[in-house]
Coordinates of N, CA and C and ligand atoms in Angstrom, one line a residue:
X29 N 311.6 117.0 -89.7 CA 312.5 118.1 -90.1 C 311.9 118.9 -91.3
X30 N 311.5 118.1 -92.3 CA 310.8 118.6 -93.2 C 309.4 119.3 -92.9
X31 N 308.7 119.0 -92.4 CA 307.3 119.4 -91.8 C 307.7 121.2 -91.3
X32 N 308.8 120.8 -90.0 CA 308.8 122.1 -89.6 C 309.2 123.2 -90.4
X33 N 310.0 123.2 -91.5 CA 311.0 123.9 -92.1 C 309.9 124.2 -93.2
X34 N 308.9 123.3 -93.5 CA 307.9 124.2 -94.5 C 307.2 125.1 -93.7
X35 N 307.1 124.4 -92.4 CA 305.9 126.0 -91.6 C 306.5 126.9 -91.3
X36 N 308.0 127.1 -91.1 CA 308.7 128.1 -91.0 C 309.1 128.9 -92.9
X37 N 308.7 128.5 -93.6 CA 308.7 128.9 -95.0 C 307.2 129.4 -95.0
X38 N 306.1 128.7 -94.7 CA 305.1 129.4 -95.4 C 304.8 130.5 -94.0
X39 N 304.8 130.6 -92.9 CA 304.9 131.8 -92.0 C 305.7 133.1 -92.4
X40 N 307.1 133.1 -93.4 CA 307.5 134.1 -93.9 C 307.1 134.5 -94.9
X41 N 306.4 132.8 -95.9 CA 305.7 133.8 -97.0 C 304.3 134.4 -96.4
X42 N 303.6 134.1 -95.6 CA 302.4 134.5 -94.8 C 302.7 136.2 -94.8
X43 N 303.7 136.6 -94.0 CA 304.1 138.0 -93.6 C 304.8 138.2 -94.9
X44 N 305.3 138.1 -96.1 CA 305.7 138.4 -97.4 C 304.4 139.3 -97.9
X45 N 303.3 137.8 -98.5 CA 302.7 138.5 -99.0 C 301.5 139.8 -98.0
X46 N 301.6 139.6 -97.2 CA 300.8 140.8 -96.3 C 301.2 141.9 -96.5
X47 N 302.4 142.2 -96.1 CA 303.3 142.9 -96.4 C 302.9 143.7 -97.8
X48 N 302.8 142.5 -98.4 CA 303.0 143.1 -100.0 C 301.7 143.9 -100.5
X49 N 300.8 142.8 -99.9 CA 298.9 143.5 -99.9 C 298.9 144.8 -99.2
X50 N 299.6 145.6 -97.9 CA 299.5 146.7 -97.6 C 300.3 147.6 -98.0
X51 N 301.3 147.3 -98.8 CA 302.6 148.1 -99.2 C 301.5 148.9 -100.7
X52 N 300.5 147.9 -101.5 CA 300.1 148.7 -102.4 C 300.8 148.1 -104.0
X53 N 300.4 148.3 -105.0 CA 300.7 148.2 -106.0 C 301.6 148.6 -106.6
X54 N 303.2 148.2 -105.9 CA 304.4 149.5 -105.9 C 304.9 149.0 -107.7
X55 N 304.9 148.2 -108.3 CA 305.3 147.7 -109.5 C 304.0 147.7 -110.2
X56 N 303.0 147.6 -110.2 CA 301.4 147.9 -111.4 C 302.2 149.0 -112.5
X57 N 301.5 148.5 -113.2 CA 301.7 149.1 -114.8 C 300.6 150.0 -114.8
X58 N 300.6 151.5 -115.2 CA 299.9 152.5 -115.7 C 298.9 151.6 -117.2
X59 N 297.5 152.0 -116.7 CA 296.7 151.8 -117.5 C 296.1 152.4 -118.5
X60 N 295.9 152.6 -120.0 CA 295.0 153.9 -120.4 C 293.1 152.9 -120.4
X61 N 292.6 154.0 -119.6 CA 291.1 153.9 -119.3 C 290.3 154.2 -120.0
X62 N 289.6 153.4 -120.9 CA 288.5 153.9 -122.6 C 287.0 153.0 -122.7
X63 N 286.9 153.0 -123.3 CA 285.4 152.1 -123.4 C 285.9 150.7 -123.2
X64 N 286.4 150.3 -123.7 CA 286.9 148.9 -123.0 C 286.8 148.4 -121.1
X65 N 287.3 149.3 -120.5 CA 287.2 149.4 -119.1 C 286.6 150.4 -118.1
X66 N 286.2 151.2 -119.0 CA 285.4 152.3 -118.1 C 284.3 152.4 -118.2
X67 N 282.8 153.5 -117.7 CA 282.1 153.7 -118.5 C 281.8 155.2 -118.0
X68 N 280.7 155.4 -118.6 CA 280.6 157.3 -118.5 C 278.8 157.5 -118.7
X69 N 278.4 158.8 -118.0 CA 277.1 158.8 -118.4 C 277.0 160.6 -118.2
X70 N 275.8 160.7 -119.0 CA 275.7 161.8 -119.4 C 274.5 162.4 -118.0
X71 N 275.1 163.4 -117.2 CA 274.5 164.4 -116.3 C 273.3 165.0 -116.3
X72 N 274.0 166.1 -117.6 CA 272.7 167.1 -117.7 C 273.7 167.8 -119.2
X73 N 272.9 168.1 -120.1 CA 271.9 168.0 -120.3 C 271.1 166.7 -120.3
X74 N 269.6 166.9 -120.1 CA 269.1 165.9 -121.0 C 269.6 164.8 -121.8
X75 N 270.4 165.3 -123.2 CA 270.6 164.7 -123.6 C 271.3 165.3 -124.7
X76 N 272.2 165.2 -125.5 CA 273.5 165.8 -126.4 C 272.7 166.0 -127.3
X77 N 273.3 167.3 -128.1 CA 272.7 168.1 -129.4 C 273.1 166.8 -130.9
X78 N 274.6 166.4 -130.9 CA 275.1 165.7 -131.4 C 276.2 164.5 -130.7
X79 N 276.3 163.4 -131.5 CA 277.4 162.4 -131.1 C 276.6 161.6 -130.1
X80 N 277.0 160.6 -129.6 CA 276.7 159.3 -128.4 C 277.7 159.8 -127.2
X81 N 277.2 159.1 -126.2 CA 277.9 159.4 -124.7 C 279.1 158.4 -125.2
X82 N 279.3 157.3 -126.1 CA 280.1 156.5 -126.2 C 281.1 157.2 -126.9
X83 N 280.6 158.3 -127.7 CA 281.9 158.3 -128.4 C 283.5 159.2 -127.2
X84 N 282.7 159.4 -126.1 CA 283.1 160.0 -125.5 C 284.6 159.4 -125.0
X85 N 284.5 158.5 -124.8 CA 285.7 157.9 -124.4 C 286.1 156.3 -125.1
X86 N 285.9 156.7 -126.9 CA 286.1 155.4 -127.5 C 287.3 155.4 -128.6
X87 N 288.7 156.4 -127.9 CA 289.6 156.2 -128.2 C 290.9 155.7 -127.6
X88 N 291.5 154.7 -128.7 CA 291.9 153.4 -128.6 C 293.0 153.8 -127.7
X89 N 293.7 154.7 -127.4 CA 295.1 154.7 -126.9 C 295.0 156.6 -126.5
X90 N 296.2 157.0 -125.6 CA 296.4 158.1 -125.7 C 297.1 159.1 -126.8
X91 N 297.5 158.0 -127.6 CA 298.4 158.5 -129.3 C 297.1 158.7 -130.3
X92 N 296.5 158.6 -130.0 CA 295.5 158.2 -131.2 C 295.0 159.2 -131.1
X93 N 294.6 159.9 -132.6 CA 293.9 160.7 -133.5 C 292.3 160.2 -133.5
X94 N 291.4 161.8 -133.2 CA 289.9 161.3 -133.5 C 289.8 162.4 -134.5
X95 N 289.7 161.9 -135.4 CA 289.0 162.7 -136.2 C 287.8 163.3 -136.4
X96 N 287.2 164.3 -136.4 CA 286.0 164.6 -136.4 C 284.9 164.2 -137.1
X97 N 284.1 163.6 -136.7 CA 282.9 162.9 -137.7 C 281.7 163.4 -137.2
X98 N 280.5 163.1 -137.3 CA 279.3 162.8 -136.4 C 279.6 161.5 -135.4
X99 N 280.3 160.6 -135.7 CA 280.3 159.3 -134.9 C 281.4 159.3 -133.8
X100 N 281.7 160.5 -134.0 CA 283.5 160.6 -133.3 C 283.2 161.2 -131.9
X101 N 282.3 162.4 -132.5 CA 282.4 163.8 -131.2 C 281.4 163.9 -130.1
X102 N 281.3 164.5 -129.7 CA 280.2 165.3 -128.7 C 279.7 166.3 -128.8
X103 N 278.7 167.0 -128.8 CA 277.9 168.3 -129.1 C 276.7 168.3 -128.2
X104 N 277.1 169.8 -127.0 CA 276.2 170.1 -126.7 C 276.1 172.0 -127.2
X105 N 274.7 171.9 -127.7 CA 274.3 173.8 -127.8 C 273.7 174.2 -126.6
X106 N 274.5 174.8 -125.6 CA 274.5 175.4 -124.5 C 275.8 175.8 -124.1
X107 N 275.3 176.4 -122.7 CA 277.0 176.2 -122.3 C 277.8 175.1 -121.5
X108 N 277.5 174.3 -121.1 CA 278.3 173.1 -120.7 C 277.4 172.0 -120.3
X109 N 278.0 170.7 -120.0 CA 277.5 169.3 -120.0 C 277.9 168.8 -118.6
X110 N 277.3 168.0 -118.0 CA 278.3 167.2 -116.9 C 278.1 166.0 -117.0
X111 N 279.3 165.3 -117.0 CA 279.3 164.1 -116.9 C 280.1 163.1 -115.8
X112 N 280.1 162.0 -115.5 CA 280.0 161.0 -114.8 C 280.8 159.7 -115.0
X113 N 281.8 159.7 -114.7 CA 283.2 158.3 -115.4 C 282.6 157.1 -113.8
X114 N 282.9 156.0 -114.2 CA 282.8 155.1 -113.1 C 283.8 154.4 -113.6
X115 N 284.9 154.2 -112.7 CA 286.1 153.5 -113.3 C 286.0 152.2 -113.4
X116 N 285.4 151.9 -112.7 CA 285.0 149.9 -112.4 C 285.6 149.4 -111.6
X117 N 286.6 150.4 -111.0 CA 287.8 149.7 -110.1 C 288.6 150.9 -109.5
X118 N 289.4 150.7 -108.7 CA 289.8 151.5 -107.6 C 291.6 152.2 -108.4
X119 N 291.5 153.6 -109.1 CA 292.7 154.1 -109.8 C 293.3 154.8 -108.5
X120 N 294.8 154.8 -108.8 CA 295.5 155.7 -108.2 C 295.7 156.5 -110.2
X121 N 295.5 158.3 -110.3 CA 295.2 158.4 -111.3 C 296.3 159.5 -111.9
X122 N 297.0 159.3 -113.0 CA 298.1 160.4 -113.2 C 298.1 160.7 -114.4
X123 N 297.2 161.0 -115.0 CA 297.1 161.5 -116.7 C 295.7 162.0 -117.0
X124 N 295.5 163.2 -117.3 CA 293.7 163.3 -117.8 C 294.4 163.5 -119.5
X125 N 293.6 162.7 -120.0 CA 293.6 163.1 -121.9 C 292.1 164.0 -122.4
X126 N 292.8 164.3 -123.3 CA 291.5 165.7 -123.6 C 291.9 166.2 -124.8
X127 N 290.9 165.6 -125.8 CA 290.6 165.3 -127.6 C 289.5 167.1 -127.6
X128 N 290.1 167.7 -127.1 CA 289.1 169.4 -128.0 C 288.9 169.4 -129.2
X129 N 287.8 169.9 -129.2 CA 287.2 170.7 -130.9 C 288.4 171.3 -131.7
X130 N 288.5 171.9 -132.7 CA 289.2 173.1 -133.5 C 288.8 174.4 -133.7
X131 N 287.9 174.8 -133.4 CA 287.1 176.1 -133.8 C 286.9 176.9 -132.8
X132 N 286.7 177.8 -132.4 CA 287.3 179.0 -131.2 C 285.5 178.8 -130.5
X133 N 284.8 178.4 -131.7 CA 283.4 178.8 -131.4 C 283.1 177.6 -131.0
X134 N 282.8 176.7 -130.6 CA 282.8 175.5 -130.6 C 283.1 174.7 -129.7
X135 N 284.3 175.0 -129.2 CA 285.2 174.5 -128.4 C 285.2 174.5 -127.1
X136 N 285.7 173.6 -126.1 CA 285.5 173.5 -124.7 C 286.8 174.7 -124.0
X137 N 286.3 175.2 -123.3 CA 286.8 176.3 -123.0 C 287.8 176.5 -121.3
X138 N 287.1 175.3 -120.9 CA 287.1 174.6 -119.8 C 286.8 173.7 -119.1
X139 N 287.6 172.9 -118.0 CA 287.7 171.5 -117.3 C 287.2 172.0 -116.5
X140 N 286.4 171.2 -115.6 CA 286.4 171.4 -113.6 C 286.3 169.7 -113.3
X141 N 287.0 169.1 -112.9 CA 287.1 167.8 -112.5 C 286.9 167.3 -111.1
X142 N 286.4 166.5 -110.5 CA 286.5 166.2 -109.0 C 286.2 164.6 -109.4
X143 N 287.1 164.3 -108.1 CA 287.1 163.0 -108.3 C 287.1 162.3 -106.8
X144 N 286.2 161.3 -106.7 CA 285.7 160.3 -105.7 C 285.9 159.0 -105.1
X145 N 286.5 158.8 -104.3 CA 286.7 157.3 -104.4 C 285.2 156.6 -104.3
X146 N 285.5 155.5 -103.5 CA 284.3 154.3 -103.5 C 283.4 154.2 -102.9
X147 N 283.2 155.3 -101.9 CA 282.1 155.7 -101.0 C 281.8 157.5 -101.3
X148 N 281.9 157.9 -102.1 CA 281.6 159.1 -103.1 C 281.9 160.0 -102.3
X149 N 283.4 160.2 -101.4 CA 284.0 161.2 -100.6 C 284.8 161.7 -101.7
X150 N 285.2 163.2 -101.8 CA 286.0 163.8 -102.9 C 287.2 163.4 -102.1
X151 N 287.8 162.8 -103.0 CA 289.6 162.8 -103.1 C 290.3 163.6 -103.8
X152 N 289.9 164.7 -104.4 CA 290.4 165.9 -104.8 C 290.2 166.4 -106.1
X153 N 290.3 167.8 -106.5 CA 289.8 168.5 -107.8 C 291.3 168.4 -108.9
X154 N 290.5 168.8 -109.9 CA 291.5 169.3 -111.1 C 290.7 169.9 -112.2
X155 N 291.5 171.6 -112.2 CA 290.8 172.2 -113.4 C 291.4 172.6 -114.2
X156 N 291.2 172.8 -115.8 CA 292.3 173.1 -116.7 C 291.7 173.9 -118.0
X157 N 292.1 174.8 -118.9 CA 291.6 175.6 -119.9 C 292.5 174.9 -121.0
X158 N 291.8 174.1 -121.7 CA 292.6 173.6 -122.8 C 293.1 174.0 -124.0
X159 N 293.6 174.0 -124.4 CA 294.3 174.2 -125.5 C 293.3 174.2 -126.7
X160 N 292.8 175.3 -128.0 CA 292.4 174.5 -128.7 C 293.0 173.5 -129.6
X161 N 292.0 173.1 -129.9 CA 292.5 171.5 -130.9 C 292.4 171.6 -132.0
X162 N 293.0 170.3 -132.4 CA 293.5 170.6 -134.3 C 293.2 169.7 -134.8
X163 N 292.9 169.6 -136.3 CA 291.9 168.4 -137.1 C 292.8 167.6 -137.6
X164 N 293.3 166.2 -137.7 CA 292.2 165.7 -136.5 C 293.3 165.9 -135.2
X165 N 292.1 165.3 -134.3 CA 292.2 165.4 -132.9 C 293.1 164.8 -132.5
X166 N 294.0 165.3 -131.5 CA 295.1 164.9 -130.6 C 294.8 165.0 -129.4
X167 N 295.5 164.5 -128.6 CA 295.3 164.8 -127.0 C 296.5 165.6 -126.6
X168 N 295.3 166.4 -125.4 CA 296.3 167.0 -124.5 C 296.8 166.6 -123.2
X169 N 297.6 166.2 -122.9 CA 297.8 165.8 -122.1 C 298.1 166.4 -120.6
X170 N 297.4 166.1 -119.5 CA 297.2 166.9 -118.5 C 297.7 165.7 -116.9
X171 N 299.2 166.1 -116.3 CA 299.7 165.5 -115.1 C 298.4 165.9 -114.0
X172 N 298.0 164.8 -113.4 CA 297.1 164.4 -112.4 C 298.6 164.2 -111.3
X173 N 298.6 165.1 -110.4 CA 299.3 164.7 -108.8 C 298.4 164.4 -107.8
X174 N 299.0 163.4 -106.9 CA 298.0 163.0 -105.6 C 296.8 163.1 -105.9
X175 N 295.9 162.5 -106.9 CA 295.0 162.5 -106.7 C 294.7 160.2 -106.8
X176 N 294.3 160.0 -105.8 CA 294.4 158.4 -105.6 C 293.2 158.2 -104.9
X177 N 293.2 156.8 -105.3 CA 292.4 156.0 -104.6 C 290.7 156.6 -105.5
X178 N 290.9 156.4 -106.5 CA 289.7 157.2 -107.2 C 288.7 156.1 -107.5
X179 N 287.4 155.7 -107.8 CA 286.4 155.2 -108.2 C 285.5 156.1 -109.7
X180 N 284.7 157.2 -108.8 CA 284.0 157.9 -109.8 C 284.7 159.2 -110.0
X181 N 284.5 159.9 -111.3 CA 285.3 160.8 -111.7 C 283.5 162.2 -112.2
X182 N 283.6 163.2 -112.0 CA 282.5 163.9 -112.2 C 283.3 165.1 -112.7
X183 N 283.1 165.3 -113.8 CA 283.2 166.2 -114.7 C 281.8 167.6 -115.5
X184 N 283.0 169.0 -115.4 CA 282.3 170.0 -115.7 C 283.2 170.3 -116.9
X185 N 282.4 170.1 -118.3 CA 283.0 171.2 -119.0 C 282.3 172.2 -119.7
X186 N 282.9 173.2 -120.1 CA 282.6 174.3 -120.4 C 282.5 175.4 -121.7
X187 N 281.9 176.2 -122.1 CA 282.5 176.7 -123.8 C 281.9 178.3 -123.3
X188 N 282.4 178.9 -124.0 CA 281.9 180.5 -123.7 C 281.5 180.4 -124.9
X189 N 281.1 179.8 -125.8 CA 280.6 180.3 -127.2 C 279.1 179.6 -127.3
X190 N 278.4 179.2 -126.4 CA 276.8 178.8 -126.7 C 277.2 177.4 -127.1
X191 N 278.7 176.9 -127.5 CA 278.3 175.3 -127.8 C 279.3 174.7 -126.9
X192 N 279.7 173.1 -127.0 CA 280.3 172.4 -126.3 C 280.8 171.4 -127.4
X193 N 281.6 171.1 -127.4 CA 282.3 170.2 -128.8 C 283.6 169.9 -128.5
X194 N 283.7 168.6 -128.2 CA 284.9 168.0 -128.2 C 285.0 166.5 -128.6
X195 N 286.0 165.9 -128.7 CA 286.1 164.7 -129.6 C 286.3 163.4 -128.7
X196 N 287.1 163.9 -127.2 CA 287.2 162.4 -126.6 C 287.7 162.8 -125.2
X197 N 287.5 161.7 -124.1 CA 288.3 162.2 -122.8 C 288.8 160.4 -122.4
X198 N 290.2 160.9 -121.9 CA 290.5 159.5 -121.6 C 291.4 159.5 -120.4
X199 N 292.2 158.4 -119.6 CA 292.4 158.6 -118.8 C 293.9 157.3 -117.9
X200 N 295.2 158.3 -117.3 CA 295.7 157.1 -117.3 C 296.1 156.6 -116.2
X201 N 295.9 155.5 -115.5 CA 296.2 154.9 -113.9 C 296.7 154.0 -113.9
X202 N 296.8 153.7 -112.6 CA 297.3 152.5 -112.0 C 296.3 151.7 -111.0
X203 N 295.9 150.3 -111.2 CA 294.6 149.9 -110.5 C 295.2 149.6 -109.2
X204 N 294.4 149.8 -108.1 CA 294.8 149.1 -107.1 C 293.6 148.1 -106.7
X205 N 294.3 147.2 -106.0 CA 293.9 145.5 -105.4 C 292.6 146.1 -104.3
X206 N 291.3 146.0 -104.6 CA 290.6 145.6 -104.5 C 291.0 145.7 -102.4
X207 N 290.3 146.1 -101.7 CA 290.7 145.8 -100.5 C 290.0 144.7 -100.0
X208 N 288.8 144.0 -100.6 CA 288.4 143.1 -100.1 C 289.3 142.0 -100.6
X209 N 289.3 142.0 -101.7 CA 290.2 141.0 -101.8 C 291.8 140.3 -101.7
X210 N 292.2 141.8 -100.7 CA 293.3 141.4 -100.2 C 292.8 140.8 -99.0
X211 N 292.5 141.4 -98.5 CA 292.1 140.8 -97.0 C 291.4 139.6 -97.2
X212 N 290.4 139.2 -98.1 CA 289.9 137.5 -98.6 C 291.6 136.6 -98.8
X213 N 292.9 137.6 -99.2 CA 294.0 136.7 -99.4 C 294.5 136.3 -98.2
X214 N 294.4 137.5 -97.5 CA 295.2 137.5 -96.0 C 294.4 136.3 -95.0
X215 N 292.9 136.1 -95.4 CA 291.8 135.7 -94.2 C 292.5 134.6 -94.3
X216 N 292.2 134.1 -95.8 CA 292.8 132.7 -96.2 C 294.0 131.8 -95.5
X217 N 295.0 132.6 -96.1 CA 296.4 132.2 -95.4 C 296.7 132.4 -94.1
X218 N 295.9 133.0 -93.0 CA 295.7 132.6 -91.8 C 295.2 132.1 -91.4
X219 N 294.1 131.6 -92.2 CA 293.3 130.2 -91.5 C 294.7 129.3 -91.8
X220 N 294.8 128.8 -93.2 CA 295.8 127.7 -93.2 C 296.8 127.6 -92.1
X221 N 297.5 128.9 -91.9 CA 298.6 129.0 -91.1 C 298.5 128.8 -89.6
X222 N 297.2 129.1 -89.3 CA 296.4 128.7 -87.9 C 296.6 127.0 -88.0
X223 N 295.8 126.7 -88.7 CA 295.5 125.1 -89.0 C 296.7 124.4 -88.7
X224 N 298.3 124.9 -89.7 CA 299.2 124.3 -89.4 C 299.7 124.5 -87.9
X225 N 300.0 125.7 -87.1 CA 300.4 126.1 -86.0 C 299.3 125.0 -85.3
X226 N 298.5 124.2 -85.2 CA 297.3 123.5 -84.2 C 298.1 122.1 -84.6
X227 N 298.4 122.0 -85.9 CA 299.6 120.6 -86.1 C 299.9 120.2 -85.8
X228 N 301.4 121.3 -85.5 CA 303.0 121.4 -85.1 C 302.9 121.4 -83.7
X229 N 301.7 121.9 -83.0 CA 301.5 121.7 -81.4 C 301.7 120.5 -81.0
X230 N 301.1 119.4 -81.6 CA 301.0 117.7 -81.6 C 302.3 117.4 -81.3
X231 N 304.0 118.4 -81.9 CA 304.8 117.8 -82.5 C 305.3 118.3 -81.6
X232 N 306.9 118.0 -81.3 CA 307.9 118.7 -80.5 C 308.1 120.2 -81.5
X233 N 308.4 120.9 -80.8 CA 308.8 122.3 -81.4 C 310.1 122.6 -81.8
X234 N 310.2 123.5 -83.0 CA 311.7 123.9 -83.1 C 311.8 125.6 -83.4
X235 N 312.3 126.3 -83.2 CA 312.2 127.9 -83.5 C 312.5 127.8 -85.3
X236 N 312.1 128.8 -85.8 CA 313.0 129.2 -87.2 C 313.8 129.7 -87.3
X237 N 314.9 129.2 -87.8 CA 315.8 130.2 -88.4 C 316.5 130.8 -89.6
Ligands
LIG23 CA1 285.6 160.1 -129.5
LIG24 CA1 285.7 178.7 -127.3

């Protein structure tokens, strides 16, 4: 009696968690995306007039103030940079943050965003003319709709003034589960659940209820 009544328990949690692995990450906590979990690489130019590709996205929170330093910013003397986010993991994505310069001359003038999932098909654009920015640096905060299921993020920005100068870009999601390794969960718990159903054959049968 006991035997059956657990394979009729783990058969519902079988279809529980399946269920749960295709329904998607309906409870995941919004993440902010920074050097800790992301990383970024520099396109074109060459190579930045000022600052590290790192400082690019090496603010701690979306609250957080960058102050302008040499160690803080980014500087290119031209007119725009492109760069390259690799999330490490698969975002559904609803926040762009964006740390601008302060100086009219200076300053990024404009976004062009497109963003990829995991086999580098566009899952959709976002473009925005930011606000200038104030010393120190704050973020602006920019709603991302429908744009999911992201991996790499490729970025155009822009300056009408010969430079490119901004302080930080960051980013906020929600991870989703890896599809291989839902389906490594799923494979699993139907083998077991196979194994047990080849058992209970041995045994007289009873339905669940
Ligand atoms: Ca920075
Ligand atoms: Ca400008």
């Amino acid at each position: 009696m006991g035997y059956r009544r657990s394979l009729c328990a783990g058969a519902t949690t079988l279809a529980l968690l399946i269920s749960i692995s295709l329904a998607g990450p309906t409870n995941a906590t919004p993440v902010y995306l920074n050097d800790q979990n992301i990383s970024v690489l520099l396109v074109s130019p060459a190579s930045l007039t000022g600052g590290t590709v790192d400082n690019l996205i090496d603010a701690d929170s979306p609250s957080a103030t960058d102050a302008h330093t040499q160690a803080t910013h980014v500087w290119v003397s031209g007119d725009s940079l492109e760069l390259r986010f690799d999330l490490q993991g698969i975002y559904n994505l609803e926040i762009f943050h964006f740390w601008n310069y302060f100086e009219e001359s200076f300053d990024v003038d404009s976004i062009d965003l497109t963003f990829l999932d995991a086999s580098e098909s566009s899952v959709g654009t976002f473009s925005a003319t930011p606000a200038l920015g104030i010393h120190p640096s704050e973020a602006e905060n920019f709603s991302l709709v429908g744009i999911e299921n992201v991996r790499f993020v490729n970025a155009l920005l822009a300056g009408s003034n010969d430079q490119v100068d901004f302080q930080n870009i960051g980013f906020t999601g929600t991870l989703i589960p890896e599809p291989s390794t839902a389906l490594l969960v799923g494979l699993g718990l139907s083998a077991t659940a196979l194994e047990r159903r080849r058992s209970a054959r041995r045994r007289p049968t009873r339905r669940c209820s």
